[in-house]
Structures are given as structure tokens and as C-alpha cells.
C-alpha positions in Angstrom: 7.6 -0.2 24.2 7.8 -3.4 22.2 10.1 -3.3 19.2 8.5 -2.6 15.9 8.7 -4.9 12.9 7.5 -3.9 9.5 6.3 -7.1 7.7 7.4 -5.9 4.3 10.5 -5.5 2.1 8.9 -2.6 0.3 11.3 0.4 0.3 8.3 2.7 -0.1 6.7 1.4 3.1 10.1 1.5 4.9 10.6 5.2 3.9 7.1 6.1 5.1 7.5 4.3 8.5 10.9 6.1 9.0 9.0 9.4 9.0 7.7 8.5 12.4 11.2 8.5 13.8 10.7 5.2 15.6 13.3 2.4 15.4 12.1 -0.6 13.5 13.2 -3.7 11.7 11.9 -5.0 8.4 11.3 -8.5 7.2 9.3 -9.8 4.3 6.6 -12.4 5.1 6.1 -15.4 2.9 2.3 -15.6 2.2 0.1 -16.5 -0.7 -1.5 -13.2 -1.9 -4.0 -14.9 -4.2 -7.6 -13.6 -3.7 -10.1 -16.1 -2.4 -13.1 -17.0 -4.5 -15.7 -14.3 -4.2 -13.4 -12.1 -2.0 -13.9 -8.4 -2.6 -11.0 -5.9 -2.7 -11.5 -4.6 0.9 -11.7 -8.1 2.4 -8.6 -9.1 0.4 -6.4 -6.2 1.7 -7.6 -6.6 5.3 -6.9 -10.4 5.2 -3.5 -10.0 3.6 -2.4 -7.3 6.0 -3.3 -9.5 8.9 -1.7 -12.6 7.4 1.5 -10.7 6.8 1.7 -9.6 10.4 0.8 -13.1 11.8 3.2 -14.8 9.4 6.2 -13.4 11.4 4.8 -13.7 14.9 6.6 -16.9 15.8 9.9 -15.5 14.7 9.3 -12.2 16.4 7.7 -12.7 19.8 7.2 -9.6 21.9 7.0 -7.3 18.9 4.5 -4.9 17.4 4.2 -6.3 13.8 2.9 -4.0 11.1 1.4 -5.6 8.0 0.1 -3.7 5.0 -1.3 -4.6 1.6 -2.7 -2.5 -1.2 -4.8 -2.9 -4.3 -6.1 -0.5 -6.9 -9.6 -0.9 -8.1 -11.0 0.4 -11.4 -14.7 -0.3 -11.6 -14.9 -3.8 -10.2 -11.5 -4.9 -11.4 -8.5 -5.2 -9.1 -5.3 -3.8 -10.7 -2.2 -5.5 -9.4 1.4 -4.4 -9.9 2.1 -4.4 -13.7 5.7 -5.7 -13.6 6.1 -4.8 -17.4 6.0 -1.7 -19.5 3.1 -3.1 -21.7 0.9 -4.0 -18.7 1.6 -0.6 -17.1 0.6 1.1 -20.3 -2.6 -1.0 -20.4 -3.5 0.0 -16.8 -2.9 3.7 -17.4 -4.9 3.6 -20.7 -7.8 2.0 -18.8 -7.5 4.6 -16.0 -7.4 7.6 -18.4 -10.2 10.1 -17.5 -11.5 7.8 -14.8 -11.2 7.3 -11.1 -9.2 4.5 -9.4 -9.9 3.6 -5.8 -6.9 2.5 -3.8 -7.6 0.3 -0.7 -4.8 -0.2 1.8 -5.2 -2.8 4.4 -3.3 -2.2 7.6 -2.8 -4.5 10.6 -0.8 -4.2 13.8 -0.3 -7.4 15.8 1.1 -7.4 19.4 2.8 -10.8 19.1 3.1 -11.1 22.9 -0.6 -10.9 23.5 -2.0 -11.8 20.0 -4.0 -8.6 20.1 -4.5 -7.3 16.6 -5.9 -4.1 15.0 -7.0 -4.3 11.4 -8.4 -1.5 9.1 -8.7 -0.5 5.5 -7.9 3.0 4.4 -9.4 4.1 1.0 -8.0 6.8 -1.3 -9.3 7.8 -4.7 -7.3 9.1 -7.7 -9.1 10.9 -10.5 -6.9 10.6 -13.6 -6.5 13.2 -16.3 -7.3 12.1 -19.9 -4.0 10.5 -21.0 -2.9 10.0 -24.6 -0.6 7.2 -25.6 2.5 9.4 -26.0 2.1 10.9 -22.5 1.7 7.5 -21.0 4.8 6.1 -22.7 6.8 9.2 -21.7 5.8 8.8 -18.1 6.5 5.0 -18.0 9.9 5.5 -19.7 10.9 8.2 -17.2 9.7 6.7 -13.9 9.3 2.9 -14.6 6.6 2.3 -11.9 6.4 -1.4 -12.7 6.4 -2.4 -9.0 3.5 -0.1 -8.1 -0.2 -0.9 -8.0 -1.9 1.3 -10.5 1.3 1.9 -12.6 2.4 5.2 -11.1 4.4 6.7 -8.2 2.4 9.4 -6.5 5.4 10.6 -4.6 7.2 11.3 -7.9 6.2 12.3 -11.4 3.0 10.2 -11.2 1.3 13.2 -9.6 1.2 14.8 -13.1 -1.2 12.1 -14.2 -3.9 13.2 -11.7 -6.7 15.6 -12.1 -7.6 15.4 -8.3 -7.3 13.1 -5.3 -9.7 12.3 -2.5 -9.0 10.7 0.9 -8.1 11.3 4.5 -4.5 10.1 4.3 -2.3 10.6 1.2 0.4 8.2 2.6 -2.1 5.4 2.1 -1.7 5.9 -1.6 2.0 5.1 -1.3 1.2 1.9 0.7 1.3 2.6 4.4 -1.4 4.9 5.9 0.6 6.8 8.6 -2.4 8.6 10.1 -4.2 5.4 10.9 -0.9 3.7 11.9 -0.3 6.4 14.5 -3.7 5.7 15.9 -2.8 2.0 16.2 0.6 2.8 17.8 -1.0 5.2 20.3 -3.6 2.5 21.2 -0.6 0.3 22.0 1.0 3.0 24.3 3.7 3.9 21.9 4.9 7.5 22.3 5.4 9.2 18.9 8.2 11.9 19.0 
């Protein structure tokens, strides 16, 4: 088996990948994540996931390199990571009582052969109606400022949801493990 490399410094993605009990290294790629003119959300996450894996190929020959990227979409608007309390509050106010679609791009590059698998895994969160006080309590408690959509589904953020829809709940956290296992199996990796 080729060694695995996660093209990310995200602790959330590292925690998810460690669930598969496979040894891996992690390294953050340096890419420009700016959307291209006219690029829709699905094309954006597919492109960025692929770019992340390819950005490290020269430094990691003979590796299986995993790239992932995620955006949240409310209506037609892409929601990024809020980075601040005020922007997180605005995102949650906008999502209150609505549905937000999360698109997670996933790529696996065999840097020895240049063979790549790329996919996009959707997941939808239906939010409860959230008043300002509840939003502020949540943000003060969990501080999800580095998370697309302004919540942590693996934590208290679940209390903001009315329902969820999708084939792989791990995609909501940023690394769709069910689809990743498919990609690993296609590369001949044995999962414990």
C-alpha cells in the first residue's frame, strides 16, 4: 500500500481520517481558494479538492494524497468560514428556519501514476428557527468561527438542527469517509 497523505491541516479532517485506523501524514497545501468567475459551488469544491492533492504531489511521490474542500450554500450564496463572532451570528440568522446545503469535494491522487478520483458529496441541514439570544449563547459556548456554516455538527451545533439529509454525515464535518473508503478500496487499500 502506498503511504497516505492528508492534504490538510484541519484537525477535524485528521480526526475523521484517524477513524479508519490507517497510518497517514498530514500537510497543508498552499493554494488559492478564490472561486473562479461564474464557478458554481460544486465545481469549486471539486476543483479545490483536486488542487489540494496535486499541490503536494511533487513533494510526496508514491503517495495516495487526499484533498478535501467544503462550502455551505444558502440559496445561491456560498457561505465561507465566518472567522468572527459577528459574521457567524449573521450566517446563523440567515440560516434560521431554512435549509443549508453542504458540498464537500473529495479527491484522491496516486502521485506515482497521476491517477485521480474526484467526487462531491452533498449533505443538507434543516435549521430550527433561531432567535438572537440562542444564536449568541451557542456562539459564545462553542466558538465555531473556523467552520463553514458557523456550527460544529459534532458538538453542540446539532441542537440548532431540525433535521439532516444525506448519505454520509461525516461529509458535514469535512471529510466524507464513506466515499473515501470507496476510493481507498479502488486503490487496493485494505481497511481494517
